[in-house]
Coordinates of C-alpha atoms in Angstrom, one line a residue:
X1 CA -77.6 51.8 -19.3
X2 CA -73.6 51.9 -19.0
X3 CA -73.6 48.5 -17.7
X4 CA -76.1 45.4 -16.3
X5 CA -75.8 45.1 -12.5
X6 CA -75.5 41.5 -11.6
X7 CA -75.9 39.1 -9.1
X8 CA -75.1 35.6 -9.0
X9 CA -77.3 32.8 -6.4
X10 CA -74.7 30.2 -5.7
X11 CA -71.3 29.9 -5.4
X12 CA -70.2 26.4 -6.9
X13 CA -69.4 25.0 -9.8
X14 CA -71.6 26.6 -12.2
X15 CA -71.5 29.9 -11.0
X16 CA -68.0 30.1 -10.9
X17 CA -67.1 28.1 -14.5
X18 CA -70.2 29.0 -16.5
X19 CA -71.3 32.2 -15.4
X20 CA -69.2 34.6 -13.5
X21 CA -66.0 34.3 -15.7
X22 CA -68.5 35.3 -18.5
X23 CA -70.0 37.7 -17.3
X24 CA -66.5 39.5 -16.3
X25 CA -65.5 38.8 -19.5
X26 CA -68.1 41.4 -20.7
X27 CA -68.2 45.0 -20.7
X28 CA -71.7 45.3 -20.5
X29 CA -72.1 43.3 -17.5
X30 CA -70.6 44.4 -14.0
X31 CA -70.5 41.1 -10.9
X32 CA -71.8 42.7 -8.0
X33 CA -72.6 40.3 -5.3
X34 CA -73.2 36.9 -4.4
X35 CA -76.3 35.5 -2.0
X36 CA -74.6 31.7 -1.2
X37 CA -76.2 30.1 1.8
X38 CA -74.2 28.7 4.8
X39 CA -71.5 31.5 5.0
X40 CA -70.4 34.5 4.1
X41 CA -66.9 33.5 2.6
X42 CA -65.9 34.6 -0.4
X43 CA -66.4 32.5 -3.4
X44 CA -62.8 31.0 -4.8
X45 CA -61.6 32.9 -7.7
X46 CA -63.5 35.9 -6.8
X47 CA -62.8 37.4 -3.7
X48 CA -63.3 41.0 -4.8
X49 CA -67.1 40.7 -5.0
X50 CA -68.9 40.9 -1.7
X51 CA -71.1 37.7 -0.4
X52 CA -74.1 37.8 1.8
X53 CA -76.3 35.0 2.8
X54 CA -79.2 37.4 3.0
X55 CA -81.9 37.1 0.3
X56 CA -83.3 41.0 1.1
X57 CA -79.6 42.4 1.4
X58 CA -78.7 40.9 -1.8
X59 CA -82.0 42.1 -3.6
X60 CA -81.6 45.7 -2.3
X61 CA -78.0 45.5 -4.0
X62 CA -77.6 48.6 -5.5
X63 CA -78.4 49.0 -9.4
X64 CA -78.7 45.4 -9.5
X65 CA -80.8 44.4 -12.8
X66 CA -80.2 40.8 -13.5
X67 CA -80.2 37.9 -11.2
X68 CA -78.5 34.5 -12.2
X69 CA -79.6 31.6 -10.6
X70 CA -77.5 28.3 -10.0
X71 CA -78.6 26.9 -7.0
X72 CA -80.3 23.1 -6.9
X73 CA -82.6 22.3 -9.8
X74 CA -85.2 21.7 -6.6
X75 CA -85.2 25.5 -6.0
X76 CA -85.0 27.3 -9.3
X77 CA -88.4 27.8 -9.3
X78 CA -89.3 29.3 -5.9
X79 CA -86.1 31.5 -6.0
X80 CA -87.0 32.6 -9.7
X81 CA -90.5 33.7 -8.6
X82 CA -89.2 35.5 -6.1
X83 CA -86.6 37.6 -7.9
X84 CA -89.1 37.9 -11.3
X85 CA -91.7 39.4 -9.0
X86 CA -89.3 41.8 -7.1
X87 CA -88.5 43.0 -11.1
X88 CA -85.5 41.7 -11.6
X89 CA -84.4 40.0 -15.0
X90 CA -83.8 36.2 -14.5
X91 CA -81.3 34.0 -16.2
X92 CA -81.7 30.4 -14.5
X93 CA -79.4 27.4 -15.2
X94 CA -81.2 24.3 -16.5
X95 CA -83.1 22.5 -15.9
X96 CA -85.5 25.2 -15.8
X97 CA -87.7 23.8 -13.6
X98 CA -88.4 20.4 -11.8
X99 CA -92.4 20.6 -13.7
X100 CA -93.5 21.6 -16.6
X101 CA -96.4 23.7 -15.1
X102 CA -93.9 25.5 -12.8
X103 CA -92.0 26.3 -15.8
X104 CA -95.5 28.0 -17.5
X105 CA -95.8 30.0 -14.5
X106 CA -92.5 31.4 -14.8
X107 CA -92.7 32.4 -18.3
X108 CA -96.4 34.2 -17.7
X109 CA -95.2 35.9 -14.8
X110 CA -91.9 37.6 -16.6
X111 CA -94.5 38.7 -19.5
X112 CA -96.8 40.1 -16.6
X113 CA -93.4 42.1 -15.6
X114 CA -91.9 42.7 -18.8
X115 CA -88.8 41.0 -17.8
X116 CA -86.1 39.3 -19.4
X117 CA -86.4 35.2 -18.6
X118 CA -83.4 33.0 -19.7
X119 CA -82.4 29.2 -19.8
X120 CA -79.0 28.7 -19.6
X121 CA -78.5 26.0 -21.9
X122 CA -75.1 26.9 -23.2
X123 CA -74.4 23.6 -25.1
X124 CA -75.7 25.3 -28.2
X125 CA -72.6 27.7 -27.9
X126 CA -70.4 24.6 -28.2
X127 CA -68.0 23.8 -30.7
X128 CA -68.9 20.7 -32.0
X129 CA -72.4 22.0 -31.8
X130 CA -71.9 24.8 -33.7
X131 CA -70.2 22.5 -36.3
X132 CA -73.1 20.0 -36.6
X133 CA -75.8 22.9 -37.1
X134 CA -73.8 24.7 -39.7
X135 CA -73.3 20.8 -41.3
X136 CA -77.0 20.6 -41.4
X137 CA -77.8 24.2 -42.9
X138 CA -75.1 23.8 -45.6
X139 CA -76.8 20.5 -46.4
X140 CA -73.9 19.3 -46.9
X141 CA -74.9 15.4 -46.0
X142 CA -78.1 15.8 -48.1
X143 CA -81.5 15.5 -46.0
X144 CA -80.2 14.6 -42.4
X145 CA -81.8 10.5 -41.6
X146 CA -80.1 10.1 -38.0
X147 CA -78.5 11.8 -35.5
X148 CA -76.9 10.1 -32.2
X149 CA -75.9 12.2 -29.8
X150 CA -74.1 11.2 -26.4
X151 CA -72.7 12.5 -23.0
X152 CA -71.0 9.6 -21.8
X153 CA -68.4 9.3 -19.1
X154 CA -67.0 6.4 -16.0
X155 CA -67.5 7.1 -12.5
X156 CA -67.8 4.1 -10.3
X157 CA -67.9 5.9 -7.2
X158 CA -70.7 8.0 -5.5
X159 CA -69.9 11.7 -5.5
X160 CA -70.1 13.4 -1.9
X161 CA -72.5 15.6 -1.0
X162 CA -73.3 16.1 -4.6
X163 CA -77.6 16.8 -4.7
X164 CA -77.0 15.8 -8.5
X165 CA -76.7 12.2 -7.3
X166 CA -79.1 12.1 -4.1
X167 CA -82.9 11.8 -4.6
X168 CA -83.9 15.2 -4.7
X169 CA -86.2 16.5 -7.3
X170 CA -84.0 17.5 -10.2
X171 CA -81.2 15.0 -9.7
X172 CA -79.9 12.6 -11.9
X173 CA -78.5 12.7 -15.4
X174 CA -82.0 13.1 -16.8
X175 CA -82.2 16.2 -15.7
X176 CA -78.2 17.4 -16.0
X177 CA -77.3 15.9 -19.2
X178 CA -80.9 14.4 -20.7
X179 CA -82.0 18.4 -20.3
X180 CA -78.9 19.7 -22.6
X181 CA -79.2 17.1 -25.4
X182 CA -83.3 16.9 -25.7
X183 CA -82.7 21.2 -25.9
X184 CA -80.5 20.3 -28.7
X185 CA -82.3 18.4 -30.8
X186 CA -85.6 20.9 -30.4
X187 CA -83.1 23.8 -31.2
X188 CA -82.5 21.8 -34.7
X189 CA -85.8 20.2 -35.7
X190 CA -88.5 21.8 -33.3
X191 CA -90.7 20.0 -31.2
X192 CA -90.6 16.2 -31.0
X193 CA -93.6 14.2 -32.5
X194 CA -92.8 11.0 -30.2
X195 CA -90.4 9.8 -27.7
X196 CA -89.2 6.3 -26.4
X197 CA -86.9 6.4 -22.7
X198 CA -85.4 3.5 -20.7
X199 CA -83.9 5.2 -17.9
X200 CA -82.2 3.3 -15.3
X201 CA -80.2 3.2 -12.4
X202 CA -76.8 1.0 -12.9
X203 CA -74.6 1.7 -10.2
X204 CA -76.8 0.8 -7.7
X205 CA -75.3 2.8 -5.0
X206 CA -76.4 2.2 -1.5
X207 CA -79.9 4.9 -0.7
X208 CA -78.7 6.7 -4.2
X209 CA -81.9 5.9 -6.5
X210 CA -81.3 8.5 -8.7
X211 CA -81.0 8.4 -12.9
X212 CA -77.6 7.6 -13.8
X213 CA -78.1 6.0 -17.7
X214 CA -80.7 7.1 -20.2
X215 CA -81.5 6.5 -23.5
X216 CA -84.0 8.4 -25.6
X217 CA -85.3 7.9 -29.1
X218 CA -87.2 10.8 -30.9
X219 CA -89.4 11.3 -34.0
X220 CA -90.2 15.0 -35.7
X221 CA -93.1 16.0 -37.3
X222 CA -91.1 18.7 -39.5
X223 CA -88.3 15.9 -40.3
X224 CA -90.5 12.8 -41.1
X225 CA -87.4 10.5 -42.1
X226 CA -85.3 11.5 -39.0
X227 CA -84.8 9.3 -35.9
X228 CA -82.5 11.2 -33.2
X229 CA -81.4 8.7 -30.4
X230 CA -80.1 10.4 -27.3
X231 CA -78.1 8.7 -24.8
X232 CA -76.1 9.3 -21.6
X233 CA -73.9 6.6 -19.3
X234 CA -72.0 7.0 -16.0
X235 CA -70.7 3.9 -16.7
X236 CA -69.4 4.2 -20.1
X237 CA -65.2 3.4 -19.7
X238 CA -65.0 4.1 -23.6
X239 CA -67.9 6.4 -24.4
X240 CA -69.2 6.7 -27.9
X241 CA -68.9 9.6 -30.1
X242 CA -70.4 13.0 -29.4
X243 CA -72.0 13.2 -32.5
X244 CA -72.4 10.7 -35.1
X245 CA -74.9 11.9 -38.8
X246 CA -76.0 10.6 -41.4
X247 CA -77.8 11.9 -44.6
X248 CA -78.6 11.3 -48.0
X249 CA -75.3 12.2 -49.1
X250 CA -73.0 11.3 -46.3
X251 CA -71.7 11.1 -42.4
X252 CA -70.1 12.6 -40.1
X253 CA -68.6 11.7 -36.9
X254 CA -66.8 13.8 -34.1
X255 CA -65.4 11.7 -30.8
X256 CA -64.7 14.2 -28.1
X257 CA -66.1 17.2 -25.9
X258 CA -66.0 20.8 -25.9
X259 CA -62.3 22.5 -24.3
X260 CA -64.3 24.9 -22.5
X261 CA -65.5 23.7 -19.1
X262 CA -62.0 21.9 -18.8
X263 CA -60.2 24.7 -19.7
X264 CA -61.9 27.0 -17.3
X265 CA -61.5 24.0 -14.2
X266 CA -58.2 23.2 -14.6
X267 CA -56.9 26.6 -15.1
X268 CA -55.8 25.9 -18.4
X269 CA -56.6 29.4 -19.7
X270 CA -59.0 32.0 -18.6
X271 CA -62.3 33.5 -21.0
X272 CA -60.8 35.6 -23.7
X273 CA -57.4 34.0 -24.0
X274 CA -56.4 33.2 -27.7
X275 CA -56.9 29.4 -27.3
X276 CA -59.7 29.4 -25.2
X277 CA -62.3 27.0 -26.9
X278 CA -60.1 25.8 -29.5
X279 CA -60.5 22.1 -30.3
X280 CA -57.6 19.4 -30.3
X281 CA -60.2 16.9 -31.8
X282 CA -61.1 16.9 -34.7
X283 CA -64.3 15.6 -36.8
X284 CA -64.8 12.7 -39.6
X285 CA -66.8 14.1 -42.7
X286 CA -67.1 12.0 -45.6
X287 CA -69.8 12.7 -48.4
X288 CA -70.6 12.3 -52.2
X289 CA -70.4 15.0 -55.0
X290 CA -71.7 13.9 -58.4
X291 CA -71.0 10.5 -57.4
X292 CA -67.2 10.9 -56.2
X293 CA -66.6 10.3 -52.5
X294 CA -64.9 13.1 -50.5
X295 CA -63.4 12.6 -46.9
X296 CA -61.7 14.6 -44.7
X297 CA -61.1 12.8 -41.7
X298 CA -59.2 16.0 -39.7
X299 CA -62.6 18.4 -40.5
X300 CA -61.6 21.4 -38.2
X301 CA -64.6 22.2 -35.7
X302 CA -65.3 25.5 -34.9
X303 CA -64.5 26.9 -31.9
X304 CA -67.1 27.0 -29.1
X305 CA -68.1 30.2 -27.0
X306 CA -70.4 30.3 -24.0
X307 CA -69.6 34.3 -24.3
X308 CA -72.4 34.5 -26.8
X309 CA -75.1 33.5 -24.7
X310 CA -74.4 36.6 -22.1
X311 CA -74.2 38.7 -25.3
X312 CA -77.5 37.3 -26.5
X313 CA -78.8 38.4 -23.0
X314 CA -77.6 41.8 -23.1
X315 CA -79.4 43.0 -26.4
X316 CA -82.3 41.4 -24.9
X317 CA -82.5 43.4 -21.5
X318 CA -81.2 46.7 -23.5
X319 CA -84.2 45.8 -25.9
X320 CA -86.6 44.7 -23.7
X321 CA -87.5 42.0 -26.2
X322 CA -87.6 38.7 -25.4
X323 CA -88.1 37.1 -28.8
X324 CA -83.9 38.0 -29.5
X325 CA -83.3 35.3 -27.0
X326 CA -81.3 32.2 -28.8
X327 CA -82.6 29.9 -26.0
X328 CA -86.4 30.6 -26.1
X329 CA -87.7 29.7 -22.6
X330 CA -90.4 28.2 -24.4
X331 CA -87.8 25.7 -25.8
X332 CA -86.7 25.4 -22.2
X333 CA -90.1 24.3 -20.5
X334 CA -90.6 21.7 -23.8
X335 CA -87.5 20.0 -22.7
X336 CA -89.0 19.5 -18.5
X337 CA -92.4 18.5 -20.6

């Protein structure tokens, strides 16, 4: 196989900032076509690769192997289904699905095919991500007590024509944001043993009822001293740190977000360019050795690369082996459960 055919459902914001400048990023992927729905106008930023709004045209794309998905939440899992059982490999944005049982269905029916199935939850491959799980391994800050992670940002004003704020199934931050940081925190420490919500809706917009705060506490069976507390504000005109930790042996702190979905929206630099995830921010790290204190309060974070999820695709599809996946789609339906 010289290359993976692709095809990309959708044509906004996530396909063209976390997918398609990814995938033409690397070698071993080639953008074929997109299936938008509405028109046939070429997607901004990509006006080389044909469009059709026909679901059997796009399917009978030649050499086309892997489908990504970035439509609605709503219709991830019907669409899916469709391509899975046509034999196409799947990589669908999160959330993966609206239900847990839909999410089941999907998983059985790419083992029944022997396809590839993939969650795109990329906030793994962030920066500050990266940073905190290579903190942890190193124990570094002794046996890890807390973590608090948050998403927080101000927006006062409904957003038009945005299904992530109507009442759809699938909207809200619960499902955008709630679905990246619960993934997280069962990437780190496996599955939760308990879990306390409030979930609310602040803003109050007029026939909007849809999640705009959370906040989520969580217990682990493997991590028995460890309390995680998630939370996520659209209201939030200073938001609080990305990621605060604390262990036996010290804290860190890191106040900012990854450069890359800026970057990549406001033109800053393009996939591939030498500064292209490299942080401005840095992190707090202070901890004890033999009883001295040691603090470094500009602790470089790594740089963060959503590349590597595509390249964790591709040796999975060359391989045909699911198990290589980072994101395990068994992960992915634990966070909708």
């Amino acid at each position: 196989m010289d290359s993976i055919g692709t095809g990309i459902v959708g044509a906004g914001l996530s396909a063209k900032i976390f997918h398609a400048p990814f995938v033409q990023n690397n070698k071993n992927f080639t953008l074929l076509k997109f299936l938008r729905s509405g028109s046939n106008n070429s997607v901004e930023g990509y006006e080389t690769i044909p469009v059709t709004t026909n679901r059997k045209e796009f399917l009978e794309t030649k050499n086309l192997d892997l489908v990504i998905i970035t439509s609605p939440s709503s219709t991830h899992f019907e669409i899916c289904d469709y391509f899975l059982k046509n034999n196409k490999n799947v990589v669908i944005e999160k959330p993966f699905t609206i239900s847990f049982k839909e999410s089941q269905v999907l998983i059985d029916t790419a083992k029944k095919f022997n396809l590839i199935l993939a969650v795109y939850h990329n906030r793994i491959f962030d920066g500050d991500f990266i940073t905190l799980e290579n903190l942890i391994q190193r124990k570094i800050l002794g046996n890890i007590v807390e973590l608090e992670s948050n998403l927080e940002r101000f927006r006062n004003i409904p957003k038009v024509n945005s299904w992530r704020e109507s009442d759809e199934p699938g909207s809200g931050i619960l499902y955008d944001i709630g679905s990246h940081l619960i993934h997280q925190c069962i990437y780190l420490f496996g599955k939760p043993k308990s879990v306390f919500s409030i979930l609310s809706n602040q803003r109050k917009f007029e026939n909007v009822n849809s999640i705009d705060y959370f906040k989520i506490v969580l217990k682990f069976k493997n991590e028995e001293n460890l309390i995680v507390t998630l939370k996520s504000s659209m209201l939030a005109k200073i938001p609080g740190p990305r990621f605060t930790l604390h262990g036996e042996k010290g804290s860190f702190t890191f106040s900012g977000i990854d450069p890359q979905e800026p970057q990549l929206r406001n033109k800053i630099c393009k996939v591939g360019d030498e500064n292209f995830g490299v942080f401005s921010d840095y992190g707090h790290l202070k901890y004890e050795v033999d009883g001295k204190d040691i603090e470094d309060v500009n602790f470089k974070i790594t740089n963060g690369n959503y590349g590597l999820f595509y390249s964790n695709v591709y040796d999975a599809i060359i391989s045909k082996n699911q198990s290589l996946l980072k994101v395990k789609v068994e992960d992915a339906a634990l966070v909708i459960k």
